[in-house]
Short mmCIF file of C-alpha atoms in Angstrom, two decimals:
data_model
loop_
_atom_site.label_atom_id
_atom_site.label_comp_id
_atom_site.label_asym_id
_atom_site.label_seq_id
_atom_site.Cartn_x
_atom_site.Cartn_y
_atom_site.Cartn_z
CA MET V 190 0.13 0.07 0.12
CA GLN V 191 1.97 2.78 -0.99
CA CYS V 192 0.69 6.80 -2.05
CA VAL V 193 2.68 9.55 -3.92
CA PHE V 194 2.46 11.58 -0.54
CA TRP V 195 4.10 10.03 1.86
CA ASP V 196 6.31 8.27 -0.48
CA ASN V 197 9.47 10.64 0.34
CA PHE V 198 8.43 10.75 4.19
CA ASP V 199 9.49 8.23 7.25
CA SER V 200 8.14 10.01 10.29
CA PHE V 201 5.04 12.02 11.39
CA TYR V 202 4.02 14.35 13.74
CA PHE V 203 0.26 14.47 15.00
CA ILE V 204 -0.88 17.59 16.73
CA GLY V 205 -3.95 16.35 18.45
CA ILE V 206 -3.51 13.01 18.08
CA GLY V 207 -5.44 11.64 20.64
CA GLY V 208 -8.79 12.47 18.06
CA THR V 209 -10.74 9.59 17.09
CA SER V 210 -10.30 10.81 13.53
CA MET V 211 -6.35 11.39 13.77
CA SER V 212 -5.80 8.56 16.02
CA ALA V 213 -7.53 6.19 13.31
CA LEU V 214 -5.01 8.15 10.72
CA ALA V 215 -2.02 7.67 13.23
CA LYS V 216 -2.71 3.69 12.99
CA PHE V 217 -2.97 3.83 9.27
CA LEU V 218 0.38 5.24 8.79
CA LEU V 219 1.67 3.16 11.13
CA SER V 220 0.17 -0.24 8.59
CA ALA V 221 2.02 1.32 6.06
CA GLY V 222 5.81 1.05 8.18
CA LYS V 223 5.62 4.61 8.91
CA THR V 224 7.07 6.49 12.23
CA VAL V 225 4.72 8.02 14.05
CA ALA V 226 4.50 10.40 17.00
CA GLY V 227 2.56 13.05 18.64
CA SER V 228 0.95 15.18 21.43
CA ASP V 229 -2.57 16.05 22.53
CA ALA V 230 -4.10 18.01 25.48
CA GLN V 231 -5.01 15.28 27.51
CA ASP V 232 -4.90 11.11 27.99
CA GLY V 233 -7.37 8.93 26.59
CA VAL V 234 -8.37 5.87 25.48
CA TYR V 235 -7.11 6.46 21.83
CA VAL V 236 -4.08 7.93 22.94
CA ARG V 237 -3.55 4.44 25.27
CA GLU V 238 -4.04 2.29 22.22
CA LEU V 239 -1.38 4.07 19.75
CA ARG V 240 1.00 3.97 22.97
CA ASP V 241 0.68 0.57 23.16
CA LEU V 242 1.66 0.34 19.56
CA GLY V 243 4.73 2.41 20.60
CA VAL V 244 3.75 5.28 19.62
CA LYS V 245 5.58 8.08 21.40
CA ILE V 246 2.52 10.88 22.95
CA TYR V 247 3.67 14.13 24.68
CA ILE V 248 1.04 15.31 27.04
CA GLY V 249 -0.21 18.79 27.93
CA GLU V 250 3.14 20.25 28.80
CA GLU V 251 5.09 17.85 27.85
CA ARG V 252 4.44 18.88 24.02
CA ARG V 253 8.23 19.27 22.32
CA SER V 254 9.94 20.52 19.18
CA VAL V 255 9.04 18.95 15.95
CA LYS V 256 11.84 19.30 13.91
CA ASP V 257 13.02 15.76 13.97
CA TYR V 258 9.78 14.77 12.10
CA ASP V 259 9.18 14.84 8.32
CA VAL V 260 5.62 15.67 8.12
CA ILE V 261 3.29 17.74 10.87
CA VAL V 262 -0.70 16.66 10.66
CA TYR V 263 -3.12 18.57 12.49
CA THR V 264 -6.56 18.90 13.54
CA ASP V 265 -9.01 21.79 12.74
CA ALA V 266 -8.97 22.78 16.72
CA ILE V 267 -5.35 23.66 16.68
CA LYS V 268 -4.91 27.43 16.71
CA PRO V 269 -3.07 28.93 13.80
CA ASP V 270 -0.40 30.29 16.67
CA ASP V 271 0.34 26.45 18.18
CA PHE V 272 3.88 26.80 18.68
CA GLN V 273 4.26 23.36 17.35
CA LEU V 274 2.53 24.78 14.06
CA LEU V 275 4.87 27.69 13.54
CA GLU V 276 7.86 25.94 14.41
CA ALA V 277 6.90 23.90 11.70
CA ALA V 278 6.57 26.61 9.32
CA LYS V 279 9.65 28.11 10.33
CA SER V 280 11.29 24.83 9.73
CA ASN V 281 9.89 24.47 6.20
CA LYS V 282 7.87 21.01 7.11
CA THR V 283 5.85 19.58 4.99
CA ILE V 284 2.24 20.79 7.08
CA ILE V 285 -0.86 18.65 6.12
CA SER V 286 -4.54 18.87 7.56
CA ARG V 287 -6.31 15.94 9.01
CA GLY V 288 -8.96 16.51 6.84
CA GLN V 289 -6.20 16.95 3.71
CA LEU V 290 -4.34 13.52 5.05
CA LEU V 291 -7.55 11.48 4.76
CA TYR V 292 -7.88 11.93 1.51
CA GLU V 293 -4.34 11.03 0.77
CA VAL V 294 -5.08 8.04 2.72
CA SER V 295 -8.32 7.22 0.56
CA ARG V 296 -6.41 7.12 -2.78
CA VAL V 297 -4.41 4.26 -1.92
CA PHE V 298 -7.85 2.26 -2.08
CA LYS V 299 -9.31 1.07 -5.26
CA HIS V 300 -13.09 1.96 -4.33
CA VAL V 301 -13.80 4.73 -1.82
CA ILE V 302 -17.00 4.81 0.29
CA ALA V 303 -17.27 8.05 2.24
CA VAL V 304 -20.75 8.30 4.83
CA SER V 305 -21.71 12.29 5.39
CA GLY V 306 -24.53 13.63 7.33
CA CYS V 307 -25.60 16.07 10.41
CA HIS V 308 -26.07 12.52 12.22
CA GLY V 309 -25.96 8.90 12.11
CA LYS V 310 -22.24 9.09 10.19
CA THR V 311 -20.28 6.70 13.35
CA THR V 312 -23.20 3.99 13.20
CA CYS V 313 -23.15 3.79 9.49
CA THR V 314 -19.51 3.82 9.10
CA SER V 315 -19.62 1.21 11.77
CA MET V 316 -22.59 -1.20 10.29
CA LEU V 317 -20.90 -0.79 6.97
CA ALA V 318 -17.69 -2.30 8.50
CA HIS V 319 -19.26 -5.28 10.01
CA VAL V 320 -21.46 -6.07 6.89
CA PHE V 321 -18.14 -6.51 4.50
CA SER V 322 -15.61 -8.22 7.56
CA ARG V 323 -19.00 -10.65 7.47
CA ALA V 324 -19.16 -10.42 3.41
CA GLY V 325 -14.89 -11.23 3.71
CA LYS V 326 -13.99 -8.31 1.89
CA SER V 327 -10.76 -6.50 1.59
CA PHE V 328 -11.25 -3.55 3.57
CA GLY V 329 -10.01 -0.08 5.78
CA VAL V 330 -12.51 1.67 7.62
CA HIS V 331 -11.95 5.09 9.20
CA ILE V 332 -14.53 5.28 12.42
CA GLY V 333 -15.42 8.83 13.91
CA GLY V 334 -16.38 6.54 16.83
CA ARG V 335 -15.32 3.45 18.60
CA ASP V 336 -16.79 0.40 17.25
CA LYS V 337 -16.87 -2.46 20.00
CA LYS V 338 -14.90 -4.93 17.53
CA PHE V 339 -12.75 -2.48 14.98
CA SER V 340 -12.40 0.65 17.51
CA ASN V 341 -11.73 3.45 15.37
CA PHE V 342 -9.73 1.63 12.07
CA HIS V 343 -9.42 -1.63 11.11
CA LEU V 344 -7.73 -3.13 7.82
CA THR V 345 -7.94 -6.03 6.40
CA GLY V 346 -6.77 -4.97 2.65
CA ASN V 347 -7.08 -2.05 0.04
CA GLU V 348 -9.72 -2.67 -2.02
CA TYR V 349 -12.52 -0.35 -0.72
CA PHE V 350 -12.27 2.42 2.07
CA ILE V 351 -15.15 3.01 4.29
CA THR V 352 -15.02 6.47 5.62
CA GLU V 353 -16.93 9.25 7.88
CA ALA V 354 -16.84 12.29 5.73
CA CYS V 355 -17.07 15.29 8.26
CA GLU V 356 -19.14 18.79 7.12
CA TYR V 357 -17.18 20.64 9.59
CA LYS V 358 -15.01 23.82 7.57
CA LYS V 359 -16.13 21.82 4.17
CA ASN V 360 -14.09 18.91 4.93
CA PHE V 361 -15.92 15.99 3.11
CA LEU V 362 -15.13 18.06 0.11
CA LEU V 363 -11.71 16.87 0.10
CA LEU V 364 -12.87 13.72 -0.43
CA LYS V 365 -13.32 12.12 -4.59
CA PRO V 366 -15.20 9.28 -3.54
CA GLU V 367 -16.83 6.25 -5.78
CA ILE V 368 -19.78 6.17 -3.58
CA ALA V 369 -20.86 9.15 -1.26
CA VAL V 370 -23.43 8.34 0.97
CA ILE V 371 -25.57 11.64 2.61
CA LEU V 372 -27.92 10.68 5.66
CA ASN V 373 -29.67 13.41 6.23
CA SER V 374 -28.60 17.28 5.43
CA GLU V 375 -29.94 19.72 8.71
CA PRO V 376 -28.48 22.34 9.84
CA ASP V 377 -25.12 22.41 11.80
CA HIS V 378 -22.15 24.15 11.29
CA LEU V 379 -23.39 26.82 10.66
CA GLU V 380 -20.63 29.16 12.08
CA CYS V 381 -18.83 27.56 9.18
CA TYR V 382 -21.28 28.06 6.22
CA GLY V 383 -23.24 31.04 7.24
CA SER V 384 -26.52 30.02 5.81
CA MET V 385 -28.56 26.46 5.44
CA GLU V 386 -28.41 27.16 1.65
CA LYS V 387 -24.77 27.35 1.44
CA LEU V 388 -24.62 24.16 3.74
CA LEU V 389 -26.99 22.42 0.78
CA GLU V 390 -24.75 23.34 -1.65
CA ALA V 391 -21.84 22.03 0.16
CA TYR V 392 -23.70 18.55 0.03
CA ALA V 393 -24.79 18.78 -3.18
CA SER V 394 -21.23 19.07 -4.42
CA PHE V 395 -20.09 16.06 -2.38
CA ALA V 396 -22.54 14.20 -3.95
CA SER V 397 -21.86 15.22 -7.33
CA PHE V 398 -18.19 14.24 -6.81
CA ALA V 399 -19.24 10.71 -6.86
CA ASP V 400 -19.78 8.39 -9.54
CA THR V 401 -23.15 6.89 -7.47
CA SER V 402 -24.20 8.92 -4.60
CA ILE V 403 -26.93 7.44 -2.19
CA THR V 404 -29.04 9.89 -0.29
CA ARG V 405 -32.36 10.05 2.21
CA TYR V 406 -35.69 10.37 -0.08
CA GLY V 407 -36.99 13.64 0.43
CA ASP V 408 -33.47 15.24 0.62
CA ASN V 409 -33.50 16.66 -3.00
CA PHE V 410 -30.02 15.68 -4.02
CA GLY V 411 -30.89 12.82 -6.46
CA GLY V 412 -29.38 9.33 -6.85
CA ILE V 413 -30.56 6.51 -5.25
CA THR V 414 -32.66 7.22 -2.39
CA PHE V 415 -33.47 5.03 0.73
CA GLY V 416 -36.33 6.23 3.57
CA TYR V 417 -39.88 4.91 4.60
CA ASN V 418 -41.93 6.22 1.20
CA LYS V 419 -42.54 3.70 -1.09
CA LYS V 420 -41.59 6.38 -3.43
CA ALA V 421 -37.61 6.12 -2.66
CA THR V 422 -35.56 3.40 -4.30
CA LEU V 423 -35.44 1.18 -1.39
CA TYR V 424 -37.50 1.35 1.49
CA ALA V 425 -38.85 0.26 4.99
CA LYS V 426 -41.78 -1.85 5.50
CA ASN V 427 -43.77 -3.84 7.90
CA ILE V 428 -41.82 -2.21 10.89
CA THR V 429 -42.39 -3.82 14.55
CA CYS V 430 -40.41 -3.04 17.77
CA GLU V 431 -39.55 -5.96 20.46
CA ASP V 432 -38.14 -4.31 23.84
CA GLY V 433 -36.68 -1.28 21.96
CA LEU V 434 -34.93 -3.34 19.07
CA TYR V 435 -36.55 -2.81 15.84
CA ARG V 436 -36.80 -4.87 12.37
CA PHE V 437 -38.45 -4.27 9.06
CA SER V 438 -38.50 -5.67 5.36
CA VAL V 439 -36.34 -3.77 2.99
CA CYS V 440 -38.51 -3.04 -0.05
CA GLU V 441 -37.81 -1.97 -3.81
CA GLY V 442 -40.64 -1.34 -5.50
CA ASN V 443 -43.02 -3.94 -4.62
CA VAL V 444 -40.55 -6.31 -4.06
CA ASN V 445 -39.89 -7.61 -0.67
CA LEU V 446 -35.86 -8.09 -0.72
CA GLY V 447 -36.00 -9.77 3.31
CA GLU V 448 -36.10 -8.93 6.03
CA ILE V 449 -33.77 -6.84 8.73
CA ARG V 450 -33.07 -6.99 12.35
CA LEU V 451 -31.10 -4.35 14.25
CA ASN V 452 -29.18 -5.64 17.18
CA VAL V 453 -28.93 -1.51 18.42
CA TYR V 454 -31.39 0.37 19.74
CA GLY V 455 -33.62 3.33 18.24
CA LYS V 456 -35.78 4.07 15.54
CA HIS V 457 -33.48 6.36 13.80
CA ASN V 458 -31.59 3.35 13.22
CA ILE V 459 -33.73 2.13 10.70
CA LEU V 460 -32.64 4.89 8.01
CA ASN V 461 -28.98 3.84 9.02
CA ALA V 462 -29.42 0.46 8.41
CA LEU V 463 -31.34 1.24 4.61
CA ALA V 464 -28.42 3.43 3.90
CA VAL V 465 -25.88 0.46 4.04
CA VAL V 466 -28.21 -2.10 2.72
CA THR V 467 -28.33 0.41 -0.41
CA VAL V 468 -24.49 0.93 -0.49
CA CYS V 469 -23.98 -2.79 0.06
CA LEU V 470 -26.40 -4.28 -3.03
CA ASN V 471 -24.70 -1.43 -4.83
CA VAL V 472 -21.11 -2.85 -4.50
CA GLY V 473 -22.64 -6.48 -5.51
CA MET V 474 -23.49 -8.37 -2.23
CA GLY V 475 -26.44 -10.53 -1.39
CA PHE V 476 -29.11 -10.07 0.67
CA ASP V 477 -28.70 -12.68 3.13
CA VAL V 478 -25.25 -11.61 4.29
CA ILE V 479 -25.90 -7.93 4.41
CA ALA V 480 -28.50 -8.91 6.79
CA GLN V 481 -26.18 -11.10 8.78
CA GLY V 482 -23.55 -7.99 8.97
CA ILE V 483 -26.12 -5.80 10.29
CA ALA V 484 -27.14 -8.10 13.29
CA ASP V 485 -23.74 -8.65 13.86
CA PHE V 486 -23.19 -4.84 14.60
CA ASP V 487 -24.09 -4.23 18.48
CA GLY V 488 -23.22 -0.74 18.62
CA VAL V 489 -20.51 2.10 19.53
CA GLU V 490 -19.45 3.45 22.10
CA ARG V 491 -21.12 6.70 23.25
CA ARG V 492 -24.34 5.57 21.36
CA PHE V 493 -27.08 4.73 23.25
CA GLU V 494 -24.27 2.54 25.12
CA ARG V 495 -25.24 1.04 28.77
CA LEU V 496 -22.80 2.23 31.05
CA GLY V 497 -23.97 0.80 34.29
CA GLU V 498 -26.43 1.20 37.25
CA VAL V 499 -27.24 3.82 39.86
CA ASN V 500 -29.59 2.91 42.58
CA GLY V 501 -30.81 0.08 40.29
CA ALA V 502 -31.24 2.47 37.11
CA VAL V 503 -29.66 2.07 34.16
CA CYS V 504 -27.55 5.07 32.95
CA ILE V 505 -26.98 5.40 29.15
CA ALA V 506 -24.20 7.54 27.09
CA ASP V 507 -25.50 9.02 23.93
CA TYR V 508 -23.30 11.49 21.61
CA ALA V 509 -26.50 12.97 20.75
CA HIS V 510 -25.51 17.18 20.65
CA HIS V 511 -27.86 18.13 17.48
CA PRO V 512 -31.72 18.37 18.47
CA SER V 513 -32.31 15.76 15.93
CA GLU V 514 -30.20 13.53 17.70
CA ILE V 515 -31.47 14.28 21.24
CA ARG V 516 -34.85 13.53 20.24
CA ALA V 517 -34.43 10.20 18.31
CA THR V 518 -32.28 9.10 21.73
CA LEU V 519 -35.02 10.23 23.98
CA GLN V 520 -37.80 8.32 21.97
CA ALA V 521 -35.07 5.01 22.25
CA ALA V 522 -35.09 5.74 25.90
CA ARG V 523 -38.80 6.00 26.42
CA LYS V 524 -38.96 2.37 24.89
CA ILE V 525 -36.66 0.74 27.24
CA ALA V 526 -37.82 3.13 30.98
CA LYS V 527 -40.50 1.47 33.19
CA GLY V 528 -39.73 4.38 35.36
CA LYS V 529 -38.87 8.14 34.90
CA LEU V 530 -36.46 9.24 32.67
CA ILE V 531 -33.44 11.12 34.48
CA THR V 532 -31.58 12.85 31.47
CA VAL V 533 -28.40 15.03 31.77
CA PHE V 534 -26.99 17.23 28.76
CA GLN V 535 -24.31 19.05 27.92
CA PRO V 536 -24.38 21.34 25.15
CA HIS V 537 -21.51 20.86 22.53
CA THR V 538 -20.02 24.32 21.62
CA TYR V 539 -21.51 28.04 22.06
CA SER V 540 -22.53 28.71 18.16
CA ARG V 541 -24.33 25.15 17.46
CA THR V 542 -26.37 26.06 21.00
CA LYS V 543 -27.00 29.87 19.55
CA ASN V 544 -27.89 28.87 16.05
CA LEU V 545 -30.21 26.05 17.35
CA PHE V 546 -31.79 27.36 20.30
CA LYS V 547 -35.38 27.41 19.71
CA ASP V 548 -34.97 23.71 18.74
CA PHE V 549 -33.05 22.70 21.75
CA VAL V 550 -35.43 24.64 23.73
CA LYS V 551 -38.50 22.52 22.00
CA VAL V 552 -37.20 19.06 22.42
CA LEU V 553 -35.97 19.73 25.77
CA SER V 554 -38.48 21.14 27.19
CA PRO V 555 -41.39 17.78 27.52
CA LEU V 556 -38.45 16.50 30.22
CA ASN V 557 -39.35 17.00 33.76
CA LYS V 558 -35.97 15.53 35.04
CA LEU V 559 -33.54 17.63 33.17
CA LEU V 560 -29.87 19.04 34.21
CA ILE V 561 -27.94 21.20 31.82
CA TYR V 562 -24.64 20.98 32.41
CA ARG V 563 -22.07 23.63 31.39
CA THR V 564 -21.20 23.88 27.92
CA PHE V 565 -17.95 21.92 26.49
CA PRO V 566 -16.29 24.71 24.33
CA ALA V 567 -14.58 22.47 22.18
CA ARG V 568 -12.34 25.11 19.90
CA GLU V 569 -14.95 28.03 20.34
CA TYR V 570 -14.57 31.10 23.59
CA PHE V 571 -17.46 31.87 25.71
CA ASP V 572 -20.78 32.90 24.37
CA ASP V 573 -23.46 34.16 26.34
CA ALA V 574 -26.28 33.88 23.98
CA GLY V 575 -25.27 30.19 23.74
CA SER V 576 -24.49 28.76 27.23
CA ALA V 577 -25.49 25.90 28.77
CA LEU V 578 -26.85 28.49 31.73
CA THR V 579 -28.83 30.66 29.16
CA LEU V 580 -30.54 27.33 27.61
CA SER V 581 -31.41 26.08 31.32
CA GLN V 582 -33.05 30.05 32.09
CA ALA V 583 -35.22 29.24 28.79
CA VAL V 584 -36.27 25.64 29.94
CA LYS V 585 -38.72 25.78 32.40
CA ARG V 586 -38.15 22.70 34.00
CA SER V 587 -34.57 22.32 33.96
CA VAL V 588 -31.87 23.27 36.41
CA TYR V 589 -28.31 24.22 35.92
CA GLY V 590 -25.29 22.09 36.62
CA ASP V 591 -21.70 23.24 36.82
CA SER V 592 -20.04 20.70 38.54
CA ALA V 593 -19.83 16.82 38.73
CA GLY V 594 -21.27 17.14 42.08
CA ASP V 595 -23.85 18.72 40.80
CA ILE V 596 -24.68 15.59 38.40
CA LYS V 597 -24.39 13.34 41.05
CA ASN V 598 -26.59 15.01 43.75
CA PHE V 599 -29.34 15.41 40.74
CA ILE V 600 -29.52 11.38 39.68
CA ASP V 601 -29.37 10.30 43.41
CA CYS V 602 -33.43 10.18 42.74
CA ALA V 603 -32.73 7.47 40.05
CA GLU V 604 -34.57 3.91 41.43
CA GLU V 605 -35.02 0.71 39.81
CA GLY V 606 -36.99 0.91 36.68
CA ASP V 607 -35.40 4.43 35.72
CA VAL V 608 -33.17 5.16 32.87
CA VAL V 609 -30.47 7.74 33.73
CA LEU V 610 -29.49 9.19 30.25
CA PHE V 611 -26.03 11.26 29.70
CA LEU V 612 -26.41 13.31 26.27
CA GLY V 613 -23.70 15.07 24.73
CA ALA V 614 -20.24 14.78 22.84
CA GLY V 615 -18.02 16.47 25.58
CA ASN V 616 -16.65 15.61 28.68
CA ILE V 617 -19.98 14.28 29.87
CA TYR V 618 -19.17 10.92 28.94
CA ASP V 619 -15.80 10.60 31.26
CA ILE V 620 -18.07 12.12 34.05
CA ALA V 621 -20.71 9.87 33.82
CA LYS V 622 -18.26 7.01 34.06
CA GLN V 623 -16.54 8.33 37.38
CA ILE V 624 -19.89 9.04 38.77
CA ILE V 625 -21.48 5.39 38.26
CA ASN V 626 -18.11 4.10 39.40
CA SER V 627 -17.35 5.73 42.06
#
């Protein structure tokens, strides 16, 4: 496996190596025989995985000179005045962004399948990996989360590359996939695009780059469609739910292709599975092996993940940080809750909360037991208009929390039969695990 870009380079240094996508790319370069090192603000599961593979990683103040490395890779979260980036530029090092490196990696493979959308990318990408594995295909997968079997990267060969295609800062437009999947196109990252119209234009461009586009029916991007409507190329019929798990028939026109049984919670995963079926049929797989592969998939870390119990109540963590994702997760939780639904939500970025403020208020207001925890700012500076406190003041029956102790006290009312939800894409996941295991 070779690519013109790194043929002349032996060593790579990742600034922000502990991120899901960055660590996956680091693993690929290791598989290609390259020397990899990096740094990050804090330790984490991906840092530990890379260290187990022999990668040198420097945390926080341990960061040092990058002069001994050929290529410097950075994420969009790294500020332009970062001292390692400045040193790399001054030393005339080759500097490449995460999105650009992902494109270079994709060029190694004969066929590229890129999964985009406001939500569902990680689940769909992971589900595809399980089907391709079940089918015995030669593939590599780059996942924006931690699959229970494959983690965030898995490689068996270079025929197919399955990857998430992130729309943040138009990164997905760097890819040139053979098959482009658009799961949905709801408003997000508007601080980058300026308007929903510009975001939709970007999705349309992404679809146009591909030989084949696979899109949700009704989103008007053309190509092969999937959904609930019988006018879609593939649609779901005979939907049933048992103990929160769905099964359904996949139909094409008047032809029933067979039944899919999901092993993950949430009705929204029907659409994710339909997209997977559509992709896999398109590359020539039989329906039976597709159904088996989807049944093999039992979830991704932080996607309706059961963490344990508090006072006999089941505790579940979910990455939901967009109003539509929150709505879908709440629907799934209500299917399994026999008692109260107790929710802790951490907003992710001030800009998203500000831009979608009314939608957040609408989806959170019906909850009777809700704590809104302080905002995870990611790459942003404080903005009161998009803060967790401001959101909590607008959601009348909610309370605001500023510490792990506030969360622990809030969920102490839980009892057997209740479900405790921890929602958000920030550090709420780690806080939840600490509380449950304390």
